Short mmCIF file of the C-alpha atoms (twelve columns), coordinates in Angstrom:
data_MODEL
# 
_entry.id   MODEL 
# 
loop_
_atom_site.group_PDB 
_atom_site.id 
_atom_site.type_symbol 
_atom_site.label_atom_id 
_atom_site.label_alt_id 
_atom_site.label_comp_id 
_atom_site.label_asym_id 
_atom_site.label_seq_id 
_atom_site.Cartn_x 
_atom_site.Cartn_y 
_atom_site.Cartn_z 
_atom_site.pdbx_PDB_model_num 
ATOM 1   C CA . MET A 1   66.898  0.807  -144.590 1 
ATOM 2   C CA . THR A 2   68.225  2.239  -140.911 1 
ATOM 3   C CA . ARG A 3   66.000  5.629  -140.114 1 
ATOM 4   C CA . TYR A 4   68.229  8.254  -138.100 1 
ATOM 5   C CA . ILE A 5   66.884  11.266 -136.638 1 
ATOM 6   C CA . VAL A 6   69.729  13.839 -136.361 1 
ATOM 7   C CA . THR A 7   69.117  16.573 -133.700 1 
ATOM 8   C CA . GLY A 8   71.062  19.647 -133.988 1 
ATOM 9   C CA . GLY A 9   71.433  18.438 -138.110 1 
ATOM 10  C CA . ALA A 10  72.146  22.409 -139.320 1 
ATOM 11  C CA . GLY A 11  75.087  23.005 -136.501 1 
ATOM 12  C CA . PHE A 12  79.199  22.602 -137.151 1 
ATOM 13  C CA . ILE A 13  79.100  18.747 -135.780 1 
ATOM 14  C CA . GLY A 14  75.626  17.681 -136.869 1 
ATOM 15  C CA . SER A 15  76.378  18.561 -140.020 1 
ATOM 16  C CA . ALA A 16  79.231  16.482 -140.232 1 
ATOM 17  C CA . VAL A 17  77.592  13.248 -139.677 1 
ATOM 18  C CA . ILE A 18  74.801  14.442 -142.092 1 
ATOM 19  C CA . ARG A 19  77.400  14.687 -144.820 1 
ATOM 20  C CA . ARG A 20  78.877  11.355 -144.297 1 
ATOM 21  C CA . LEU A 21  75.876  9.361  -143.141 1 
ATOM 22  C CA . LEU A 22  74.189  9.930  -146.584 1 
ATOM 23  C CA . SER A 23  77.413  9.671  -148.733 1 
ATOM 24  C CA . LEU A 24  76.774  5.267  -147.633 1 
ATOM 25  C CA . THR A 25  74.287  3.212  -148.169 1 
ATOM 26  C CA . ASN A 26  70.384  2.380  -146.636 1 
ATOM 27  C CA . TYR A 27  69.890  5.488  -144.024 1 
ATOM 28  C CA . GLN A 28  66.724  7.597  -144.180 1 
ATOM 29  C CA . VAL A 29  68.345  11.139 -142.611 1 
ATOM 30  C CA . LEU A 30  65.481  13.419 -140.989 1 
ATOM 31  C CA . ASN A 31  67.213  16.590 -139.349 1 
ATOM 32  C CA . LEU A 32  65.264  17.999 -136.778 1 
ATOM 33  C CA . ASP A 33  67.418  22.024 -136.125 1 
ATOM 34  C CA . LYS A 34  65.887  25.086 -134.019 1 
ATOM 35  C CA . LEU A 35  67.852  26.596 -136.562 1 
ATOM 36  C CA . THR A 36  68.907  29.106 -133.962 1 
ATOM 37  C CA . TYR A 37  72.094  31.891 -134.589 1 
ATOM 38  C CA . ALA A 38  74.713  28.570 -135.450 1 
ATOM 39  C CA . GLY A 39  72.758  26.218 -137.688 1 
ATOM 40  C CA . ASN A 40  73.108  26.620 -141.254 1 
ATOM 41  C CA . LEU A 41  71.772  25.331 -143.772 1 
ATOM 42  C CA . GLU A 42  73.854  25.768 -145.998 1 
ATOM 43  C CA . SER A 43  76.427  23.553 -144.402 1 
ATOM 44  C CA . LEU A 44  74.042  20.444 -146.021 1 
ATOM 45  C CA . ALA A 45  74.004  21.839 -149.642 1 
ATOM 46  C CA . GLY A 46  72.792  19.407 -152.238 1 
ATOM 47  C CA . ALA A 47  70.920  17.176 -148.759 1 
ATOM 48  C CA . HIS A 48  67.739  18.629 -150.028 1 
ATOM 49  C CA . ALA A 49  67.685  16.804 -153.196 1 
ATOM 50  C CA . LYS A 50  68.643  13.373 -151.763 1 
ATOM 51  C CA . PRO A 51  65.850  11.371 -151.284 1 
ATOM 52  C CA . ASN A 52  66.594  9.641  -148.205 1 
ATOM 53  C CA . TYR A 53  67.250  13.452 -146.332 1 
ATOM 54  C CA . LYS A 54  64.385  15.554 -144.460 1 
ATOM 55  C CA . PHE A 55  64.661  18.630 -142.459 1 
ATOM 56  C CA . VAL A 56  62.199  19.924 -140.263 1 
ATOM 57  C CA . GLN A 57  62.607  23.318 -138.306 1 
ATOM 58  C CA . GLY A 58  61.879  22.347 -134.439 1 
ATOM 59  C CA . ASP A 59  62.426  22.599 -131.094 1 
ATOM 60  C CA . ILE A 60  63.531  19.800 -129.096 1 
ATOM 61  C CA . CYS A 61  61.527  21.442 -126.056 1 
ATOM 62  C CA . ASP A 62  58.149  21.205 -128.542 1 
ATOM 63  C CA . ARG A 63  57.398  17.806 -127.366 1 
ATOM 64  C CA . ALA A 64  53.502  17.754 -129.062 1 
ATOM 65  C CA . LEU A 65  56.418  17.950 -132.646 1 
ATOM 66  C CA . LEU A 66  58.555  15.259 -131.658 1 
ATOM 67  C CA . ASN A 67  55.768  13.173 -130.974 1 
ATOM 68  C CA . ARG A 68  54.311  13.922 -134.920 1 
ATOM 69  C CA . ILE A 69  58.178  13.129 -135.707 1 
ATOM 70  C CA . PHE A 70  58.533  10.384 -133.972 1 
ATOM 71  C CA . HIS A 71  55.422  8.931  -134.997 1 
ATOM 72  C CA . GLU A 72  55.841  9.206  -138.809 1 
ATOM 73  C CA . PHE A 73  59.254  9.068  -139.550 1 
ATOM 74  C CA . LYS A 74  59.653  6.047  -137.202 1 
ATOM 75  C CA . PRO A 75  63.015  5.541  -136.506 1 
ATOM 76  C CA . ASP A 76  65.711  2.945  -135.582 1 
ATOM 77  C CA . VAL A 77  68.384  5.423  -134.075 1 
ATOM 78  C CA . VAL A 78  68.719  9.090  -132.511 1 
ATOM 79  C CA . MET A 79  71.350  10.993 -132.899 1 
ATOM 80  C CA . HIS A 80  70.987  13.373 -130.511 1 
ATOM 81  C CA . LEU A 81  73.644  16.951 -131.020 1 
ATOM 82  C CA . ALA A 82  71.181  19.639 -130.954 1 
ATOM 83  C CA . ALA A 83  72.735  21.537 -127.582 1 
ATOM 84  C CA . GLU A 84  74.140  25.510 -126.887 1 
ATOM 85  C CA . SER A 85  77.740  24.646 -127.110 1 
ATOM 86  C CA . HIS A 86  80.176  27.723 -126.505 1 
ATOM 87  C CA . VAL A 87  81.419  28.315 -123.294 1 
ATOM 88  C CA . ASP A 88  81.299  32.116 -123.350 1 
ATOM 89  C CA . ARG A 89  77.338  32.140 -124.143 1 
ATOM 90  C CA . SER A 90  76.925  30.083 -121.509 1 
ATOM 91  C CA . ILE A 91  79.082  33.101 -118.968 1 
ATOM 92  C CA . ASP A 92  76.811  35.355 -120.776 1 
ATOM 93  C CA . GLY A 93  73.512  33.840 -120.377 1 
ATOM 94  C CA . PRO A 94  73.438  30.314 -118.706 1 
ATOM 95  C CA . ASP A 95  69.067  30.481 -119.963 1 
ATOM 96  C CA . ASP A 96  69.403  28.974 -123.179 1 
ATOM 97  C CA . PHE A 97  71.846  26.280 -122.136 1 
ATOM 98  C CA . ILE A 98  69.480  25.632 -119.251 1 
ATOM 99  C CA . GLU A 99  66.480  25.234 -121.273 1 
ATOM 100 C CA . THR A 100 67.649  23.643 -124.392 1 
ATOM 101 C CA . ASN A 101 71.007  21.229 -122.697 1 
ATOM 102 C CA . ILE A 102 69.186  20.510 -120.195 1 
ATOM 103 C CA . VAL A 103 65.106  20.827 -120.458 1 
ATOM 104 C CA . GLY A 104 65.130  19.805 -124.354 1 
ATOM 105 C CA . THR A 105 66.940  16.791 -123.038 1 
ATOM 106 C CA . TYR A 106 65.079  15.787 -120.982 1 
ATOM 107 C CA . THR A 107 62.123  15.622 -123.691 1 
ATOM 108 C CA . LEU A 108 63.285  14.278 -126.287 1 
ATOM 109 C CA . LEU A 109 64.204  11.489 -123.510 1 
ATOM 110 C CA . GLN A 110 60.343  11.496 -123.120 1 
ATOM 111 C CA . ALA A 111 58.908  11.382 -126.735 1 
ATOM 112 C CA . ALA A 112 62.023  8.520  -127.443 1 
ATOM 113 C CA . ARG A 113 61.435  6.264  -124.743 1 
ATOM 114 C CA . ASP A 114 57.435  6.642  -125.448 1 
ATOM 115 C CA . TYR A 115 58.223  5.719  -128.609 1 
ATOM 116 C CA . TRP A 116 60.336  2.943  -127.426 1 
ATOM 117 C CA . ASP A 117 58.234  1.175  -125.083 1 
ATOM 118 C CA . LYS A 118 55.645  0.627  -127.931 1 
ATOM 119 C CA . LEU A 119 57.636  -1.106 -130.738 1 
ATOM 120 C CA . PRO A 120 57.615  -4.599 -131.562 1 
ATOM 121 C CA . PRO A 121 60.115  -6.673 -130.055 1 
ATOM 122 C CA . SER A 122 62.890  -7.391 -132.556 1 
ATOM 123 C CA . ARG A 123 63.322  -3.200 -133.528 1 
ATOM 124 C CA . LYS A 124 63.200  -1.955 -129.781 1 
ATOM 125 C CA . SER A 125 66.041  -4.269 -128.934 1 
ATOM 126 C CA . ASP A 126 67.480  -2.609 -131.894 1 
ATOM 127 C CA . PHE A 127 66.775  0.859  -131.024 1 
ATOM 128 C CA . ARG A 128 69.697  3.211  -130.054 1 
ATOM 129 C CA . PHE A 129 69.327  6.513  -128.289 1 
ATOM 130 C CA . HIS A 130 73.087  8.556  -128.940 1 
ATOM 131 C CA . HIS A 131 73.699  11.329 -127.193 1 
ATOM 132 C CA . ILE A 132 76.569  13.246 -128.211 1 
ATOM 133 C CA . SER A 133 78.688  15.111 -125.441 1 
ATOM 134 C CA . THR A 134 82.077  16.854 -124.356 1 
ATOM 135 C CA . ASP A 135 84.687  16.221 -122.370 1 
ATOM 136 C CA . GLU A 136 84.103  19.546 -120.120 1 
ATOM 137 C CA . VAL A 137 81.702  18.227 -118.233 1 
ATOM 138 C CA . TYR A 138 85.234  16.557 -116.400 1 
ATOM 139 C CA . GLY A 139 86.513  20.013 -115.405 1 
ATOM 140 C CA . ASP A 140 90.299  20.973 -115.649 1 
ATOM 141 C CA . LEU A 141 92.792  18.337 -115.661 1 
ATOM 142 C CA . GLY A 142 96.574  19.157 -114.677 1 
ATOM 143 C CA . ARG A 143 99.651  19.614 -117.104 1 
ATOM 144 C CA . ASP A 144 101.190 16.618 -115.583 1 
ATOM 145 C CA . GLU A 145 97.829  14.011 -114.969 1 
ATOM 146 C CA . PRO A 146 96.888  11.263 -117.400 1 
ATOM 147 C CA . PRO A 147 94.231  12.590 -119.747 1 
ATOM 148 C CA . PHE A 148 90.248  11.703 -119.279 1 
ATOM 149 C CA . THR A 149 88.678  7.759  -119.375 1 
ATOM 150 C CA . GLU A 150 85.332  7.213  -119.476 1 
ATOM 151 C CA . GLN A 151 85.612  6.308  -115.211 1 
ATOM 152 C CA . HIS A 152 86.745  10.352 -114.889 1 
ATOM 153 C CA . PRO A 153 84.249  11.958 -112.129 1 
ATOM 154 C CA . TYR A 154 82.298  14.772 -113.321 1 
ATOM 155 C CA . GLU A 155 83.710  18.148 -111.926 1 
ATOM 156 C CA . PRO A 156 81.399  20.696 -114.569 1 
ATOM 157 C CA . SER A 157 83.608  24.245 -114.276 1 
ATOM 158 C CA . SER A 158 81.017  26.245 -116.888 1 
ATOM 159 C CA . PRO A 159 76.999  26.981 -117.337 1 
ATOM 160 C CA . TYR A 160 77.930  24.779 -120.643 1 
ATOM 161 C CA . SER A 161 80.085  22.104 -119.059 1 
ATOM 162 C CA . ALA A 162 77.104  21.827 -115.754 1 
ATOM 163 C CA . SER A 163 73.974  21.506 -118.493 1 
ATOM 164 C CA . LYS A 164 76.135  19.442 -120.774 1 
ATOM 165 C CA . ALA A 165 76.572  17.204 -117.382 1 
ATOM 166 C CA . SER A 166 72.879  16.739 -116.215 1 
ATOM 167 C CA . SER A 167 72.376  16.009 -119.856 1 
ATOM 168 C CA . ASP A 168 74.753  13.159 -119.424 1 
ATOM 169 C CA . HIS A 169 72.883  12.569 -116.246 1 
ATOM 170 C CA . LEU A 170 69.650  11.954 -117.224 1 
ATOM 171 C CA . VAL A 171 70.417  10.145 -120.466 1 
ATOM 172 C CA . ARG A 172 72.158  7.669  -117.828 1 
ATOM 173 C CA . ALA A 173 69.366  7.193  -115.394 1 
ATOM 174 C CA . TRP A 174 67.101  6.636  -118.546 1 
ATOM 175 C CA . TYR A 175 68.823  3.656  -119.314 1 
ATOM 176 C CA . ARG A 176 69.468  2.357  -115.793 1 
ATOM 177 C CA . THR A 177 66.240  2.895  -115.035 1 
ATOM 178 C CA . TYR A 178 63.917  2.091  -117.953 1 
ATOM 179 C CA . GLY A 179 66.390  0.090  -119.319 1 
ATOM 180 C CA . MET A 180 66.099  2.372  -122.609 1 
ATOM 181 C CA . PRO A 181 69.384  1.174  -124.884 1 
ATOM 182 C CA . VAL A 182 70.989  4.724  -124.994 1 
ATOM 183 C CA . LEU A 183 75.536  5.536  -125.809 1 
ATOM 184 C CA . ILE A 184 76.572  8.500  -124.770 1 
ATOM 185 C CA . SER A 185 80.124  9.596  -126.209 1 
ATOM 186 C CA . ASN A 186 82.721  12.632 -124.965 1 
ATOM 187 C CA . CYS A 187 84.393  14.539 -127.230 1 
ATOM 188 C CA . SER A 188 86.923  16.311 -127.669 1 
ATOM 189 C CA . ASN A 189 87.432  19.775 -129.324 1 
ATOM 190 C CA . ASN A 190 86.216  20.302 -132.683 1 
ATOM 191 C CA . TYR A 191 87.676  21.780 -135.160 1 
ATOM 192 C CA . GLY A 192 86.948  22.006 -139.393 1 
ATOM 193 C CA . PRO A 193 85.107  23.041 -142.695 1 
ATOM 194 C CA . TYR A 194 81.792  25.052 -141.967 1 
ATOM 195 C CA . GLN A 195 82.091  25.771 -138.320 1 
ATOM 196 C CA . PHE A 196 80.418  29.104 -136.752 1 
ATOM 197 C CA . PRO A 197 83.101  31.663 -136.612 1 
ATOM 198 C CA . GLU A 198 82.828  32.046 -132.667 1 
ATOM 199 C CA . LYS A 199 84.604  29.694 -132.072 1 
ATOM 200 C CA . LEU A 200 88.750  29.829 -131.596 1 
ATOM 201 C CA . ILE A 201 89.519  28.519 -135.056 1 
ATOM 202 C CA . PRO A 202 87.649  30.154 -137.383 1 
ATOM 203 C CA . LEU A 203 87.426  33.492 -135.108 1 
ATOM 204 C CA . MET A 204 91.133  33.838 -135.778 1 
ATOM 205 C CA . VAL A 205 91.206  32.634 -139.235 1 
ATOM 206 C CA . LEU A 206 88.912  35.007 -140.618 1 
ATOM 207 C CA . ASN A 207 89.741  38.230 -137.849 1 
ATOM 208 C CA . ALA A 208 94.043  37.895 -139.146 1 
ATOM 209 C CA . LEU A 209 92.302  38.008 -142.347 1 
ATOM 210 C CA . HIS A 210 90.526  41.101 -142.285 1 
ATOM 211 C CA . ASN A 211 94.288  42.858 -140.598 1 
ATOM 212 C CA . ARG A 212 92.135  42.592 -136.460 1 
ATOM 213 C CA . PRO A 213 93.528  41.589 -133.504 1 
ATOM 214 C CA . LEU A 214 93.893  37.292 -132.549 1 
ATOM 215 C CA . PRO A 215 92.092  37.775 -129.096 1 
ATOM 216 C CA . VAL A 216 94.209  34.957 -127.145 1 
ATOM 217 C CA . TYR A 217 92.621  34.247 -123.194 1 
ATOM 218 C CA . GLY A 218 95.587  35.267 -121.202 1 
ATOM 219 C CA . LYS A 219 98.821  33.388 -121.586 1 
ATOM 220 C CA . GLY A 220 97.625  31.802 -124.612 1 
ATOM 221 C CA . ASP A 221 98.642  28.791 -122.093 1 
ATOM 222 C CA . ASN A 222 94.903  26.709 -121.436 1 
ATOM 223 C CA . ILE A 223 95.866  23.096 -123.437 1 
ATOM 224 C CA . ARG A 224 92.806  22.058 -126.112 1 
ATOM 225 C CA . ASP A 225 93.315  18.395 -127.607 1 
ATOM 226 C CA . TRP A 226 92.198  19.165 -130.643 1 
ATOM 227 C CA . LEU A 227 89.363  16.465 -132.527 1 
ATOM 228 C CA . TYR A 228 88.784  17.249 -136.791 1 
ATOM 229 C CA . VAL A 229 85.266  17.358 -137.557 1 
ATOM 230 C CA . GLU A 230 84.878  14.104 -140.109 1 
ATOM 231 C CA . ASP A 231 87.512  12.068 -138.047 1 
ATOM 232 C CA . HIS A 232 84.680  12.624 -134.943 1 
ATOM 233 C CA . ALA A 233 81.806  12.475 -137.208 1 
ATOM 234 C CA . HIS A 234 82.959  9.257  -138.409 1 
ATOM 235 C CA . ALA A 235 83.340  7.947  -134.699 1 
ATOM 236 C CA . LEU A 236 79.872  9.408  -134.181 1 
ATOM 237 C CA . CYS A 237 78.534  6.459  -136.917 1 
ATOM 238 C CA . LYS A 238 80.225  3.574  -135.367 1 
ATOM 239 C CA . ILE A 239 79.020  4.638  -131.577 1 
ATOM 240 C CA . ALA A 240 75.951  4.559  -133.077 1 
ATOM 241 C CA . CYS A 241 76.323  1.441  -135.393 1 
ATOM 242 C CA . ASP A 242 78.099  -0.311 -133.001 1 
ATOM 243 C CA . GLY A 243 78.632  0.196  -129.622 1 
ATOM 244 C CA . ARG A 244 77.220  -1.560 -126.398 1 
ATOM 245 C CA . PRO A 245 74.288  0.004  -124.967 1 
ATOM 246 C CA . GLY A 246 74.560  1.974  -121.607 1 
ATOM 247 C CA . GLU A 247 78.354  2.669  -122.000 1 
ATOM 248 C CA . THR A 248 80.330  5.883  -122.960 1 
ATOM 249 C CA . TYR A 249 83.085  6.280  -124.750 1 
ATOM 250 C CA . ASN A 250 85.214  8.883  -125.605 1 
ATOM 251 C CA . ILE A 251 86.717  10.635 -128.351 1 
ATOM 252 C CA . GLY A 252 89.724  12.605 -129.038 1 
ATOM 253 C CA . GLY A 253 92.142  13.914 -131.921 1 
ATOM 254 C CA . ARG A 254 95.112  13.070 -129.698 1 
ATOM 255 C CA . ALA A 255 96.745  16.715 -130.241 1 
ATOM 256 C CA . GLU A 256 96.913  18.422 -127.514 1 
ATOM 257 C CA . ARG A 257 97.941  22.433 -127.847 1 
ATOM 258 C CA . THR A 258 98.135  25.418 -126.113 1 
ATOM 259 C CA . ASN A 259 95.809  28.079 -127.509 1 
ATOM 260 C CA . LEU A 260 98.776  30.258 -127.890 1 
ATOM 261 C CA . GLN A 261 100.495 27.206 -130.445 1 
ATOM 262 C CA . VAL A 262 96.897  26.921 -132.526 1 
ATOM 263 C CA . VAL A 263 97.011  30.414 -133.487 1 
ATOM 264 C CA . ASN A 264 100.631 30.524 -134.344 1 
ATOM 265 C CA . THR A 265 100.374 27.662 -136.134 1 
ATOM 266 C CA . ILE A 266 96.723  29.354 -138.334 1 
ATOM 267 C CA . CYS A 267 99.449  32.325 -138.301 1 
ATOM 268 C CA . THR A 268 102.126 30.254 -140.049 1 
ATOM 269 C CA . HIS A 269 99.486  28.496 -142.530 1 
ATOM 270 C CA . LEU A 270 98.747  32.019 -143.204 1 
ATOM 271 C CA . ASP A 271 101.446 33.355 -143.875 1 
ATOM 272 C CA . ASN A 272 102.905 30.787 -146.909 1 
ATOM 273 C CA . LEU A 273 98.968  30.210 -148.063 1 
ATOM 274 C CA . GLN A 274 98.000  34.208 -148.414 1 
ATOM 275 C CA . PRO A 275 100.930 36.202 -147.038 1 
ATOM 276 C CA . ARG A 276 100.380 39.912 -145.453 1 
ATOM 277 C CA . SER A 277 101.667 42.452 -147.004 1 
ATOM 278 C CA . THR A 278 103.584 43.642 -144.428 1 
ATOM 279 C CA . GLY A 279 104.811 41.206 -141.775 1 
ATOM 280 C CA . SER A 280 103.226 37.910 -140.133 1 
ATOM 281 C CA . TYR A 281 100.030 37.599 -139.284 1 
ATOM 282 C CA . SER A 282 101.777 36.459 -135.938 1 
ATOM 283 C CA . GLN A 283 101.881 40.566 -135.128 1 
ATOM 284 C CA . LEU A 284 97.596  40.793 -134.898 1 
ATOM 285 C CA . ILE A 285 97.691  38.427 -131.671 1 
ATOM 286 C CA . THR A 286 96.300  40.589 -128.536 1 
ATOM 287 C CA . PHE A 287 96.333  38.498 -125.117 1 
ATOM 288 C CA . VAL A 288 92.988  40.058 -123.253 1 
ATOM 289 C CA . ARG A 289 91.762  39.355 -119.665 1 
ATOM 290 C CA . ASP A 290 90.648  35.532 -118.786 1 
ATOM 291 C CA . ARG A 291 87.662  34.350 -118.764 1 
ATOM 292 C CA . PRO A 292 85.771  33.132 -115.430 1 
ATOM 293 C CA . GLY A 293 86.259  29.492 -114.417 1 
ATOM 294 C CA . HIS A 294 88.828  28.856 -117.451 1 
ATOM 295 C CA . ASP A 295 89.775  25.402 -117.269 1 
ATOM 296 C CA . GLN A 296 93.747  24.911 -118.304 1 
ATOM 297 C CA . ARG A 297 93.684  21.887 -119.577 1 
ATOM 298 C CA . TYR A 298 91.620  18.713 -121.425 1 
ATOM 299 C CA . ALA A 299 92.717  15.556 -123.100 1 
ATOM 300 C CA . ILE A 300 91.632  12.264 -123.852 1 
ATOM 301 C CA . ASN A 301 91.922  9.063  -123.751 1 
ATOM 302 C CA . ASP A 302 90.523  7.083  -126.534 1 
ATOM 303 C CA . ARG A 303 91.672  3.843  -125.877 1 
ATOM 304 C CA . LYS A 304 87.825  2.669  -125.002 1 
ATOM 305 C CA . ILE A 305 86.858  2.946  -128.501 1 
ATOM 306 C CA . HIS A 306 89.982  2.739  -130.253 1 
ATOM 307 C CA . ASP A 307 89.737  -1.005 -128.658 1 
ATOM 308 C CA . GLU A 308 85.749  -1.835 -129.285 1 
ATOM 309 C CA . LEU A 309 85.388  -0.581 -132.088 1 
ATOM 310 C CA . GLY A 310 89.157  0.156  -134.058 1 
ATOM 311 C CA . TRP A 311 88.454  4.099  -134.228 1 
ATOM 312 C CA . ARG A 312 91.607  5.733  -134.830 1 
ATOM 313 C CA . PRO A 313 91.341  9.426  -135.677 1 
ATOM 314 C CA . GLN A 314 92.980  9.644  -139.273 1 
ATOM 315 C CA . GLU A 315 93.771  13.435 -139.884 1 
ATOM 316 C CA . ASN A 316 96.589  14.784 -137.484 1 
ATOM 317 C CA . PHE A 317 96.486  18.077 -136.071 1 
ATOM 318 C CA . GLU A 318 98.980  19.545 -138.811 1 
ATOM 319 C CA . THR A 319 97.417  18.146 -142.243 1 
ATOM 320 C CA . GLY A 320 93.844  18.830 -140.512 1 
ATOM 321 C CA . LEU A 321 94.960  22.657 -139.507 1 
ATOM 322 C CA . ARG A 322 95.868  22.749 -143.187 1 
ATOM 323 C CA . LYS A 323 92.588  22.029 -144.967 1 
ATOM 324 C CA . THR A 324 90.475  24.209 -142.324 1 
ATOM 325 C CA . VAL A 325 92.687  27.088 -143.260 1 
ATOM 326 C CA . MET A 326 92.400  26.332 -146.438 1 
ATOM 327 C CA . TRP A 327 88.484  26.265 -146.740 1 
ATOM 328 C CA . TYR A 328 87.923  29.081 -145.100 1 
ATOM 329 C CA . LEU A 329 89.698  30.653 -147.520 1 
ATOM 330 C CA . ASN A 330 88.160  28.900 -150.501 1 
ATOM 331 C CA . ASN A 331 84.876  29.583 -149.070 1 
ATOM 332 C CA . ARG A 332 84.182  33.057 -148.507 1 
ATOM 333 C CA . GLU A 333 80.452  33.313 -149.460 1 
ATOM 334 C CA . TRP A 334 79.898  30.630 -146.943 1 
ATOM 335 C CA . VAL A 335 81.138  33.044 -144.208 1 
ATOM 336 C CA . ASN A 336 80.191  36.268 -145.443 1 
ATOM 337 C CA . HIS A 337 76.267  34.197 -145.098 1 
ATOM 338 C CA . VAL A 338 76.812  33.773 -141.963 1 
ATOM 339 C CA . ASN A 339 78.127  36.798 -140.659 1 
ATOM 340 C CA . SER A 340 74.654  38.212 -139.153 1 
ATOM 341 C CA . GLY A 341 73.944  41.195 -137.492 1 
ATOM 342 C CA . GLU A 342 74.257  39.067 -134.428 1 
ATOM 343 C CA . TYR A 343 76.623  37.452 -135.170 1 
ATOM 344 C CA . ARG A 344 78.664  41.020 -135.191 1 
ATOM 345 C CA . ASP A 345 76.921  42.047 -132.202 1 
ATOM 346 C CA . TRP A 346 78.261  39.206 -130.064 1 
ATOM 347 C CA . LEU A 347 81.417  39.903 -130.872 1 
ATOM 348 C CA . LYS A 348 81.697  43.527 -130.491 1 
ATOM 349 C CA . VAL A 349 80.588  42.515 -126.800 1 
ATOM 350 C CA . ASN A 350 82.325  39.764 -125.989 1 
ATOM 351 C CA . TYR A 351 85.702  40.525 -127.493 1 
ATOM 352 C CA . GLU A 352 85.969  44.249 -128.872 1 
ATOM 353 C CA . ASN A 353 85.155  45.765 -125.084 1 
ATOM 354 C CA . ARG A 354 87.165  43.399 -123.662 1 
ATOM 355 C CA . PRO A 355 90.098  44.553 -121.859 1 
ATOM 356 C CA . LYS A 356 93.754  44.067 -123.189 1 
ATOM 357 C CA . LEU A 357 96.614  42.584 -121.441 1 
ATOM 358 C CA . THR A 358 100.260 44.702 -120.967 1 
ATOM 359 C CA . GLY A 359 102.915 42.847 -122.957 1 
ATOM 360 C CA . LYS A 360 103.169 42.333 -126.434 1 
ATOM 361 C CA . SER A 361 102.439 39.404 -128.438 1 
ATOM 362 C CA . GLN A 362 103.941 35.792 -127.851 1 
ATOM 363 C CA . SER A 363 105.328 33.290 -130.592 1 
ATOM 364 C CA . SER A 364 105.453 29.807 -129.739 1 
# 
């Protein structure tokens, strides 16, 4: 029975991975999560009753705790998703990003290596350390440049992406120097159910439902490739099981959209699913001053994971976004529980006090 440690398993992507692993057979799953502001065990409702699931609240920087977990649980696979992940938060306060994303990854790598070194040869060769990263490590793409491949140089722009680039380099070094069987994956922007409402899509849905402004940076022309979280979870499990040690796999959704296109599409879905008393939700769009170092475009070439592992996204952006909007409409209790005082305070600092730009809302 394969035994998985998933770090950050109460987060948005980590909980999707655990839900997928628990839906399959012959997997034991240990979820290690610090339960910071974005960690929510309600995203794993029902998991706690399963005999093949265990939750441990703890910090990946706690080496003594990691040693105990490896010794007692005896994992075959580590899927490392624990990370600080919001660009705006990294600009306002980079300390947590350096501590968790760099120091935490280093500490986890060391604990994993000590455990791996002592395994018998058959288990040692089968062990995998899968580090989940982001396409933001590659930096900015021009509008006409080809999408990122796994060979694209690293050019991070924000404290967040720089900290993730650093952690990628550490993981790669542990493979080259120590021979530990590692895997790295770099994904595009995720969206879907259970996403913390600081990210673009849930923020816009929830603001619209409360008739609040829909803040869009700059002109809204920054382009992202959007990946439905359940497709991402499927890809991560494929990589952990079948990926080649030492390799990197890019995971994309084949859905490039400008931020303004995304927001307008959300408004269209809400107009159809829960109309306002007067007018369209798009009338709430408000353009605000751009954030520092805002990359213009990200795009992923996912040919490698398709050719080697047979993965491709099953959800297109239109169907995935509609499912996402409907999920937030139908799960108000989850949303209410997530909206803690800390989250509301951060929204006020980051958006309500951000200077507005002149000009009216646009449509696309």
